[in-house]
Amino acid sequence: MGDGNHSMWGHLPLLVRANSKESVEYILQALWRTRRTGLDAADRQIFRDILQLPNDSDLDPLLVCLRVLIRRSVYDNVNKDEIQKLFPAEVLPELQRLLTLLLQKFQKEWREDISKDKVVLPRLKSMTWNMANQNVERIEPTAVINLKLHSDDQPNLGERDVKFQLAKDTMEMMLKSMYCIRDQLSESGEMPDRHIIQNSNVV
């Protein structure tokens, strides 16, 4: 990492104040657990007690540094054996060894947590349609669309059928949207096999 991060790395020696490896491990786990929400007052107090710090002025820069390390070890394309390369030479060797061991210990588990956070949408396997029963009195004719969906992340659940009706005006609106999607996929140059999105529901 570049020299511009010198001041950030300069806060890591505060971890030497922790009484044990388990205390540093607790700090890393708590930072991961609160990666979306941030630390609450109780966590901060525990951290200050562990590191013997009177206030947050020294704690906050240390937490920023640790979150950067966690993020890079989990989200970046870093193998387990390459984690030690995340540290510049200025970081004390004993701290490098300790943090490397802990980040290696949790890397797989934390990456699995990320996978669980994602929703994998099923892909369309086939589509069939037919006209609705014309014997039933209707204001306008409608088509019945049947979609067969397959979920790659849950193959043992088999296929799922989704059936719905479309009238002419709804069909025109749907076709217009589909043409827009086709154009955007063409512009992107490729069509993904499946879409992974955050916090969305399958319709």
Coordinates of N, CA and C in Angstrom, one line a residue:
M1 N 0.8 -1.2 0.0 CA 0.0 0.0 0.0 C 0.9 1.2 0.0
G2 N 0.4 2.3 -0.5 CA 1.2 3.5 -0.7 C 1.5 4.3 0.5
D3 N 2.5 5.2 0.3 CA 3.0 6.0 1.5 C 1.9 6.9 2.0
G4 N 0.9 7.2 1.2 CA -0.2 8.1 1.7 C -0.9 7.5 2.8
N5 N -0.8 6.2 3.1 CA -1.5 5.6 4.2 C -0.7 5.5 5.4
H6 N 0.5 6.1 5.4 CA 1.4 6.0 6.6 C 0.7 6.3 7.9
S7 N 0.0 7.4 7.9 CA -0.7 7.9 9.2 C -1.7 6.9 9.6
M8 N -2.4 6.2 8.7 CA -3.4 5.2 9.0 C -2.7 4.0 9.7
W9 N -1.7 3.5 9.1 CA -1.0 2.4 9.7 C -0.3 2.7 11.0
G10 N 0.0 3.9 11.3 CA 0.6 4.3 12.5 C -0.3 4.1 13.7
H11 N -1.6 3.8 13.5 CA -2.4 3.5 14.7 C -2.5 2.1 15.1
L12 N -2.0 1.2 14.2 CA -2.1 -0.3 14.5 C -1.3 -0.7 15.8
P13 N -0.2 0.0 16.2 CA 0.5 -0.4 17.4 C -0.4 -0.3 18.7
L14 N -1.5 0.4 18.6 CA -2.5 0.4 19.7 C -2.9 -1.0 20.1
L15 N -2.9 -1.9 19.1 CA -3.4 -3.3 19.4 C -2.5 -4.0 20.4
V16 N -1.2 -3.5 20.5 CA -0.3 -4.1 21.5 C -0.8 -4.0 22.9
R17 N -1.7 -3.0 23.1 CA -2.3 -2.8 24.5 C -3.2 -3.9 24.9
A18 N -3.8 -4.6 23.9 CA -4.7 -5.7 24.2 C -3.9 -6.8 25.0
N19 N -4.6 -7.3 26.0 CA -4.0 -8.3 26.8 C -3.8 -9.7 26.2
S20 N -4.5 -10.0 25.1 CA -4.4 -11.3 24.6 C -4.8 -11.3 23.1
K21 N -4.4 -12.4 22.4 CA -4.8 -12.6 21.0 C -6.3 -12.6 20.9
E22 N -7.0 -13.2 21.9 CA -8.4 -13.4 21.9 C -9.1 -12.0 21.9
S23 N -8.5 -11.0 22.6 CA -9.1 -9.7 22.6 C -9.0 -9.0 21.2
V24 N -7.9 -9.2 20.5 CA -7.8 -8.7 19.2 C -8.8 -9.4 18.3
E25 N -8.9 -10.7 18.5 CA -9.9 -11.5 17.7 C -11.3 -11.0 17.9
Y26 N -11.6 -10.7 19.2 CA -13.0 -10.1 19.5 C -13.2 -8.8 18.7
I27 N -12.2 -8.0 18.7 CA -12.4 -6.7 18.0 C -12.6 -6.9 16.5
L28 N -11.9 -7.8 15.8 CA -12.1 -8.1 14.4 C -13.5 -8.7 14.2
Q29 N -13.9 -9.6 15.0 CA -15.2 -10.2 14.8 C -16.3 -9.2 15.0
A30 N -16.2 -8.3 16.0 CA -17.2 -7.3 16.2 C -17.2 -6.3 15.0
L31 N -16.1 -5.9 14.5 CA -16.1 -5.1 13.3 C -16.8 -5.7 12.1
W32 N -16.6 -7.0 11.9 CA -17.3 -7.7 10.8 C -18.8 -7.7 11.1
R33 N -19.1 -8.1 12.3 CA -20.6 -8.2 12.7 C -21.3 -6.9 12.5
T34 N -20.6 -5.7 12.7 CA -21.2 -4.4 12.6 C -20.9 -3.7 11.3
R35 N -20.5 -4.5 10.2 CA -20.0 -3.9 9.0 C -21.1 -3.0 8.3
R36 N -22.4 -3.3 8.6 CA -23.4 -2.5 7.9 C -23.9 -1.4 8.9
T37 N -24.0 -1.7 10.2 CA -24.6 -0.8 11.1 C -23.6 0.1 11.8
G38 N -22.4 -0.3 11.9 CA -21.4 0.5 12.7 C -21.5 0.1 14.1
L39 N -20.5 0.4 14.9 CA -20.4 0.0 16.3 C -21.4 0.9 17.1
D40 N -22.0 0.2 18.1 CA -22.8 1.0 19.0 C -22.0 1.4 20.2
A41 N -22.6 2.1 21.1 CA -21.8 2.7 22.3 C -21.2 1.6 23.1
A42 N -22.0 0.5 23.3 CA -21.5 -0.6 24.1 C -20.2 -1.2 23.5
D43 N -20.2 -1.5 22.2 CA -19.0 -2.0 21.6 C -17.8 -1.1 21.7
R44 N -18.1 0.2 21.5 CA -17.0 1.1 21.6 C -16.4 1.1 23.0
Q45 N -17.2 1.0 24.0 CA -16.7 1.0 25.4 C -15.9 -0.2 25.7
I46 N -16.3 -1.4 25.1 CA -15.6 -2.6 25.3 C -14.2 -2.5 24.6
F47 N -14.2 -1.9 23.4 CA -12.9 -1.7 22.7 C -12.0 -0.8 23.5
R48 N -12.5 0.3 24.0 CA -11.7 1.2 24.8 C -11.1 0.5 26.0
D49 N -11.9 -0.3 26.7 CA -11.4 -1.0 27.8 C -10.3 -2.0 27.4
I50 N -10.5 -2.7 26.3 CA -9.5 -3.7 25.9 C -8.2 -3.0 25.6
L51 N -8.3 -1.8 24.9 CA -7.1 -1.1 24.5 C -6.6 -0.1 25.4
Q52 N -7.4 0.1 26.6 CA -7.0 1.1 27.6 C -6.9 2.5 27.0
L53 N -8.0 2.9 26.3 CA -8.0 4.2 25.7 C -9.1 5.0 26.4
P54 N -8.8 6.3 26.7 CA -9.8 7.1 27.5 C -10.9 7.6 26.6
N55 N -10.7 7.8 25.3 CA -11.8 8.3 24.4 C -11.6 7.7 23.0
D56 N -12.5 8.3 22.1 CA -12.6 7.7 20.8 C -11.6 8.4 19.8
S57 N -10.9 9.4 20.2 CA -10.0 10.1 19.3 C -8.9 9.2 18.8
D58 N -8.4 8.3 19.6 CA -7.4 7.3 19.1 C -8.0 6.1 18.5
L59 N -9.2 5.7 19.0 CA -9.9 4.5 18.6 C -10.3 4.6 17.2
D60 N -10.9 5.7 16.8 CA -11.6 5.7 15.5 C -10.6 5.5 14.3
P61 N -9.4 6.2 14.3 CA -8.4 5.9 13.3 C -8.0 4.4 13.2
L62 N -7.9 3.8 14.4 CA -7.5 2.4 14.4 C -8.6 1.5 13.8
L63 N -9.8 1.8 14.1 CA -10.9 1.1 13.5 C -11.0 1.2 12.0
V64 N -10.7 2.4 11.5 CA -10.7 2.7 10.1 C -9.7 1.7 9.4
C65 N -8.5 1.7 10.0 CA -7.4 0.8 9.5 C -7.8 -0.6 9.5
L66 N -8.4 -1.1 10.6 CA -8.8 -2.5 10.7 C -9.9 -2.8 9.7
R67 N -10.9 -1.9 9.5 CA -11.9 -2.1 8.5 C -11.4 -2.2 7.1
V68 N -10.4 -1.4 6.8 CA -9.7 -1.5 5.5 C -9.1 -2.8 5.3
L69 N -8.4 -3.3 6.3 CA -7.8 -4.6 6.2 C -8.8 -5.7 6.0
I70 N -9.9 -5.7 6.8 CA -10.9 -6.7 6.7 C -11.5 -6.7 5.3
R71 N -11.9 -5.5 4.9 CA -12.5 -5.3 3.5 C -11.6 -5.9 2.4
R72 N -10.3 -5.6 2.5 CA -9.4 -6.0 1.4 C -9.2 -7.5 1.5
S73 N -9.1 -8.1 2.7 CA -8.9 -9.5 2.8 C -10.1 -10.3 2.4
V74 N -11.3 -9.7 2.5 CA -12.5 -10.4 2.2 C -13.0 -10.2 0.8
Y75 N -13.1 -8.9 0.4 CA -13.7 -8.5 -0.9 C -12.7 -8.5 -2.1
D76 N -11.5 -8.2 -1.8 CA -10.5 -8.2 -2.9 C -10.1 -9.6 -3.3
N77 N -9.5 -9.8 -4.4 CA -9.0 -11.1 -4.9 C -7.7 -11.4 -4.2
V78 N -7.8 -11.7 -2.9 CA -6.6 -12.0 -2.1 C -6.7 -13.4 -1.6
N79 N -5.7 -14.2 -1.9 CA -5.7 -15.6 -1.4 C -5.3 -15.6 0.1
K80 N -5.6 -16.7 0.7 CA -5.2 -16.8 2.1 C -3.7 -16.5 2.4
D81 N -2.9 -17.0 1.5 CA -1.5 -16.9 1.6 C -0.9 -15.5 1.3
E82 N -1.8 -14.7 0.7 CA -1.3 -13.4 0.3 C -1.7 -12.3 1.2
I83 N -2.4 -12.6 2.3 CA -2.9 -11.6 3.2 C -1.8 -10.8 3.8
Q84 N -0.7 -11.4 4.1 CA 0.4 -10.7 4.8 C 0.9 -9.6 3.9
K85 N 0.7 -9.7 2.5 CA 1.2 -8.7 1.6 C 0.4 -7.4 1.7
L86 N -0.7 -7.4 2.4 CA -1.6 -6.2 2.6 C -0.9 -5.2 3.5
F87 N 0.1 -5.7 4.3 CA 0.7 -4.8 5.3 C 2.0 -4.2 4.7
P88 N 2.2 -2.9 4.9 CA 3.5 -2.3 4.5 C 4.5 -2.6 5.5
A89 N 5.8 -2.4 5.1 CA 6.9 -2.8 6.0 C 7.0 -2.1 7.3
E90 N 6.3 -0.9 7.4 CA 6.4 -0.2 8.6 C 5.6 -0.8 9.8
V91 N 4.7 -1.7 9.5 CA 3.9 -2.3 10.5 C 4.7 -3.3 11.3
L92 N 4.7 -3.3 12.6 CA 5.5 -4.2 13.4 C 5.3 -5.6 13.0
P93 N 6.4 -6.4 12.9 CA 6.3 -7.8 12.5 C 5.3 -8.6 13.3
E94 N 5.4 -8.4 14.6 CA 4.5 -9.2 15.5 C 3.0 -8.9 15.2
L95 N 2.7 -7.6 14.9 CA 1.3 -7.3 14.5 C 1.0 -7.9 13.2
Q96 N 1.9 -7.8 12.3 CA 1.6 -8.4 11.0 C 1.3 -9.9 11.1
R97 N 2.0 -10.6 11.9 CA 1.8 -12.1 12.1 C 0.5 -12.3 12.8
L98 N 0.2 -11.5 13.8 CA -1.1 -11.7 14.6 C -2.3 -11.5 13.7
L99 N -2.3 -10.3 13.0 CA -3.5 -9.9 12.2 C -3.6 -10.9 10.9
T100 N -2.4 -11.3 10.4 CA -2.5 -12.2 9.3 C -3.1 -13.5 9.7
L101 N -2.7 -14.1 10.8 CA -3.3 -15.3 11.3 C -4.8 -15.2 11.5
L102 N -5.2 -14.1 12.1 CA -6.7 -13.9 12.4 C -7.5 -13.7 11.1
L103 N -6.9 -12.9 10.2 CA -7.6 -12.7 8.9 C -7.7 -13.9 8.1
Q104 N -6.7 -14.7 8.2 CA -6.7 -16.0 7.5 C -7.7 -17.0 8.1
K105 N -7.8 -16.9 9.4 CA -8.8 -17.7 10.2 C -10.2 -17.4 9.8
F106 N -10.5 -16.2 9.6 CA -11.9 -15.8 9.3 C -12.3 -15.5 7.8
Q107 N -11.3 -15.5 7.0 CA -11.5 -15.1 5.6 C -12.6 -16.0 4.9
K108 N -12.5 -17.3 5.0 CA -13.5 -18.2 4.4 C -14.9 -18.0 5.0
E109 N -15.0 -17.9 6.3 CA -16.3 -17.7 7.0 C -16.9 -16.4 6.6
W110 N -16.1 -15.3 6.5 CA -16.7 -14.0 6.2 C -17.1 -14.0 4.7
R111 N -16.3 -14.6 3.8 CA -16.7 -14.7 2.4 C -18.0 -15.5 2.3
E112 N -18.2 -16.5 3.1 CA -19.5 -17.2 3.1 C -20.7 -16.3 3.5
D113 N -20.4 -15.5 4.5 CA -21.4 -14.5 4.9 C -21.9 -13.6 3.8
I114 N -20.9 -13.2 3.0 CA -21.2 -12.3 1.9 C -22.1 -13.1 0.9
S115 N -21.8 -14.3 0.6 CA -22.7 -15.1 -0.3 C -24.1 -15.2 0.2
K116 N -24.2 -15.4 1.6 CA -25.6 -15.5 2.1 C -26.3 -14.2 2.0
D117 N -25.6 -13.1 2.0 CA -26.3 -11.8 1.9 C -26.9 -11.5 0.5
K118 N -26.4 -12.3 -0.5 CA -26.9 -12.1 -1.8 C -28.1 -13.0 -2.2
V119 N -28.9 -12.5 -3.0 CA -30.1 -13.2 -3.5 C -29.8 -13.6 -5.0
V120 N -29.8 -14.9 -5.3 CA -29.6 -15.3 -6.7 C -31.0 -15.5 -7.3
L121 N -31.3 -14.8 -8.4 CA -32.5 -14.9 -9.0 C -32.6 -16.2 -9.9
P122 N -33.7 -16.8 -10.0 CA -33.8 -18.0 -10.9 C -33.7 -17.6 -12.3
R123 N -33.3 -18.5 -13.2 CA -33.3 -18.1 -14.6 C -34.5 -18.8 -15.3
L124 N -34.8 -18.2 -16.4 CA -35.9 -18.6 -17.2 C -35.5 -19.8 -18.1
K125 N -36.2 -21.0 -17.9 CA -35.8 -22.2 -18.7 C -36.7 -22.3 -19.9
S126 N -38.0 -22.0 -19.8 CA -38.9 -22.0 -20.9 C -40.1 -21.2 -20.7
M127 N -40.8 -20.9 -21.8 CA -42.0 -20.1 -21.7 C -43.0 -20.7 -22.7
T128 N -44.2 -20.9 -22.3 CA -45.3 -21.3 -23.1 C -46.5 -20.4 -22.9
W129 N -47.4 -20.4 -23.8 CA -48.6 -19.6 -23.7 C -49.8 -20.2 -24.5
N130 N -51.0 -19.8 -24.1 CA -52.2 -20.1 -24.8 C -53.3 -19.1 -24.5
M131 N -54.3 -19.0 -25.3 CA -55.3 -18.1 -25.1 C -56.2 -18.6 -24.0
A132 N -56.7 -17.6 -23.2 CA -57.6 -18.0 -22.1 C -58.9 -18.6 -22.6
N133 N -59.6 -19.3 -21.7 CA -60.8 -19.9 -22.1 C -61.8 -18.9 -22.7
Q134 N -62.1 -19.1 -24.0 CA -63.0 -18.1 -24.6 C -64.5 -18.3 -24.3
N135 N -64.8 -19.4 -23.6 CA -66.2 -19.7 -23.2 C -66.6 -18.8 -22.0
V136 N -65.6 -18.4 -21.3 CA -65.9 -17.5 -20.1 C -66.1 -16.1 -20.7
E137 N -67.1 -15.4 -20.2 CA -67.4 -14.1 -20.7 C -66.3 -13.1 -20.2
R138 N -65.7 -12.5 -21.2 CA -64.6 -11.5 -20.9 C -64.9 -10.2 -21.7
I139 N -64.4 -9.1 -21.1 CA -64.5 -7.9 -21.8 C -63.5 -7.9 -23.0
E140 N -62.3 -8.5 -22.8 CA -61.4 -8.5 -23.9 C -60.6 -9.8 -23.8
P141 N -60.1 -10.3 -25.0 CA -59.4 -11.6 -24.9 C -58.1 -11.5 -24.1
T142 N -57.7 -12.5 -23.5 CA -56.4 -12.5 -22.7 C -55.6 -13.8 -23.0
A143 N -54.3 -13.6 -22.9 CA -53.4 -14.8 -23.1 C -52.9 -15.2 -21.7
V144 N -52.7 -16.5 -21.5 CA -52.1 -17.1 -20.3 C -50.7 -17.4 -20.6
I145 N -49.8 -16.8 -19.8 CA -48.3 -17.1 -20.0 C -47.9 -18.0 -18.9
N146 N -47.1 -19.0 -19.2 CA -46.5 -19.9 -18.2 C -45.0 -19.9 -18.4
L147 N -44.3 -19.4 -17.3 CA -42.9 -19.4 -17.2 C -42.4 -20.5 -16.4
K148 N -41.4 -21.2 -16.9 CA -40.7 -22.3 -16.1 C -39.4 -21.8 -15.7
L149 N -39.2 -21.7 -14.3 CA -38.0 -21.1 -13.8 C -37.1 -22.2 -13.1
H150 N -35.8 -22.0 -13.1 CA -34.9 -22.9 -12.5 C -33.9 -22.1 -11.6
S151 N -33.7 -22.6 -10.4 CA -32.8 -21.9 -9.5 C -31.5 -22.7 -9.4
D152 N -30.4 -22.0 -9.8 CA -29.1 -22.7 -9.8 C -28.5 -22.8 -8.4
D153 N -28.9 -22.0 -7.5 CA -28.3 -22.1 -6.2 C -29.1 -23.0 -5.3
Q154 N -30.3 -23.5 -5.8 CA -31.1 -24.5 -5.0 C -31.6 -25.5 -6.0
P155 N -30.7 -26.3 -6.6 CA -31.1 -27.3 -7.6 C -32.0 -28.4 -7.1
N156 N -31.9 -28.7 -5.8 CA -32.8 -29.8 -5.3 C -34.2 -29.4 -5.2
L157 N -34.5 -28.1 -5.4 CA -35.9 -27.6 -5.3 C -36.6 -27.8 -6.7
G158 N -35.8 -28.2 -7.7 CA -36.4 -28.4 -9.0 C -36.8 -27.1 -9.7
E159 N -37.9 -27.2 -10.5 CA -38.3 -26.1 -11.3 C -39.6 -25.5 -10.7
R160 N -39.8 -24.3 -11.0 CA -40.9 -23.5 -10.5 C -41.7 -22.9 -11.6
D161 N -43.0 -23.1 -11.6 CA -43.9 -22.5 -12.7 C -44.5 -21.2 -12.2
V162 N -44.5 -20.2 -13.0 CA -45.2 -19.0 -12.7 C -46.2 -18.7 -13.9
K163 N -47.4 -18.5 -13.5 CA -48.5 -18.4 -14.5 C -49.2 -17.0 -14.3
F164 N -49.4 -16.3 -15.4 CA -50.2 -15.0 -15.3 C -50.9 -14.7 -16.6
Q165 N -51.8 -13.8 -16.5 CA -52.6 -13.4 -17.7 C -52.2 -12.1 -18.2
L166 N -52.3 -11.9 -19.6 CA -52.0 -10.6 -20.2 C -53.1 -10.3 -21.2
A167 N -53.5 -9.0 -21.1 CA -54.4 -8.5 -22.0 C -53.6 -7.7 -23.1
K168 N -54.2 -7.2 -24.1 CA -53.5 -6.6 -25.2 C -52.7 -5.4 -24.7
D169 N -53.4 -4.5 -23.9 CA -52.7 -3.3 -23.5 C -51.5 -3.6 -22.6
T170 N -51.7 -4.6 -21.7 CA -50.6 -5.0 -20.8 C -49.5 -5.7 -21.6
M171 N -49.8 -6.4 -22.6 CA -48.8 -7.1 -23.5 C -48.0 -6.0 -24.2
E172 N -48.6 -5.0 -24.7 CA -47.9 -3.9 -25.4 C -46.9 -3.2 -24.5
M173 N -47.3 -3.0 -23.2 CA -46.5 -2.3 -22.2 C -45.3 -3.2 -21.9
M174 N -45.6 -4.6 -21.8 CA -44.5 -5.5 -21.5 C -43.5 -5.6 -22.6
L175 N -44.0 -5.6 -23.9 CA -43.1 -5.7 -25.0 C -42.2 -4.5 -25.1
K176 N -42.8 -3.3 -24.8 CA -41.9 -2.1 -24.8 C -40.8 -2.2 -23.8
S177 N -41.1 -2.7 -22.6 CA -40.1 -2.9 -21.6 C -39.0 -3.9 -22.1
M178 N -39.5 -5.0 -22.7 CA -38.6 -6.1 -23.1 C -37.6 -5.6 -24.2
Y179 N -38.1 -4.7 -25.1 CA -37.3 -4.1 -26.1 C -36.2 -3.3 -25.5
C180 N -36.6 -2.5 -24.5 CA -35.6 -1.7 -23.8 C -34.5 -2.5 -23.1
I181 N -35.0 -3.6 -22.5 CA -34.0 -4.5 -21.9 C -33.1 -5.1 -22.9
R182 N -33.6 -5.5 -24.1 CA -32.8 -6.1 -25.2 C -31.7 -5.1 -25.6
D183 N -32.2 -3.8 -25.8 CA -31.2 -2.8 -26.3 C -30.1 -2.6 -25.2
Q184 N -30.4 -2.6 -23.9 CA -29.4 -2.4 -22.9 C -28.5 -3.6 -22.8
L185 N -29.0 -4.8 -23.0 CA -28.1 -6.0 -23.0 C -27.2 -5.9 -24.2
S186 N -27.7 -5.5 -25.3 CA -26.8 -5.4 -26.5 C -25.7 -4.4 -26.3
E187 N -26.0 -3.2 -25.7 CA -25.0 -2.2 -25.4 C -24.0 -2.7 -24.5
S188 N -24.4 -3.5 -23.5 CA -23.4 -4.0 -22.5 C -22.4 -5.0 -23.1
G189 N -22.8 -5.6 -24.3 CA -21.9 -6.5 -25.0 C -22.0 -8.0 -24.5
E190 N -22.8 -8.3 -23.5 CA -22.9 -9.7 -23.0 C -24.2 -9.8 -22.2
M191 N -24.7 -11.0 -22.2 CA -25.9 -11.3 -21.4 C -25.4 -12.3 -20.3
P192 N -25.6 -11.9 -19.0 CA -25.1 -12.8 -17.9 C -26.0 -14.0 -17.8
D193 N -25.5 -15.1 -17.3 CA -26.3 -16.3 -17.1 C -27.3 -16.2 -16.0
R194 N -27.0 -15.4 -15.0 CA -27.9 -15.2 -13.9 C -27.6 -13.8 -13.3
H195 N -28.6 -13.3 -12.6 CA -28.4 -11.9 -12.0 C -28.3 -12.1 -10.5
I196 N -27.3 -11.5 -9.9 CA -27.2 -11.5 -8.4 C -27.4 -10.1 -8.0
I197 N -28.4 -9.9 -7.1 CA -28.8 -8.6 -6.7 C -28.9 -8.6 -5.2
Q198 N -28.9 -7.4 -4.6 CA -29.0 -7.3 -3.1 C -30.5 -6.9 -2.8
N199 N -31.0 -7.5 -1.8 CA -32.3 -7.1 -1.2 C -33.4 -6.9 -2.2
S200 N -33.7 -8.0 -3.0 CA -34.7 -7.9 -3.9 C -35.5 -9.2 -3.9
N201 N -36.8 -9.2 -4.3 CA -37.6 -10.3 -4.3 C -37.9 -10.8 -5.8
V202 N -38.0 -12.1 -5.9 CA -38.4 -12.7 -7.2 C -39.9 -12.5 -7.5
V203 N -40.2 -11.9 -8.6 CA -41.6 -11.6 -8.9 C -42.1 -12.8 -9.7

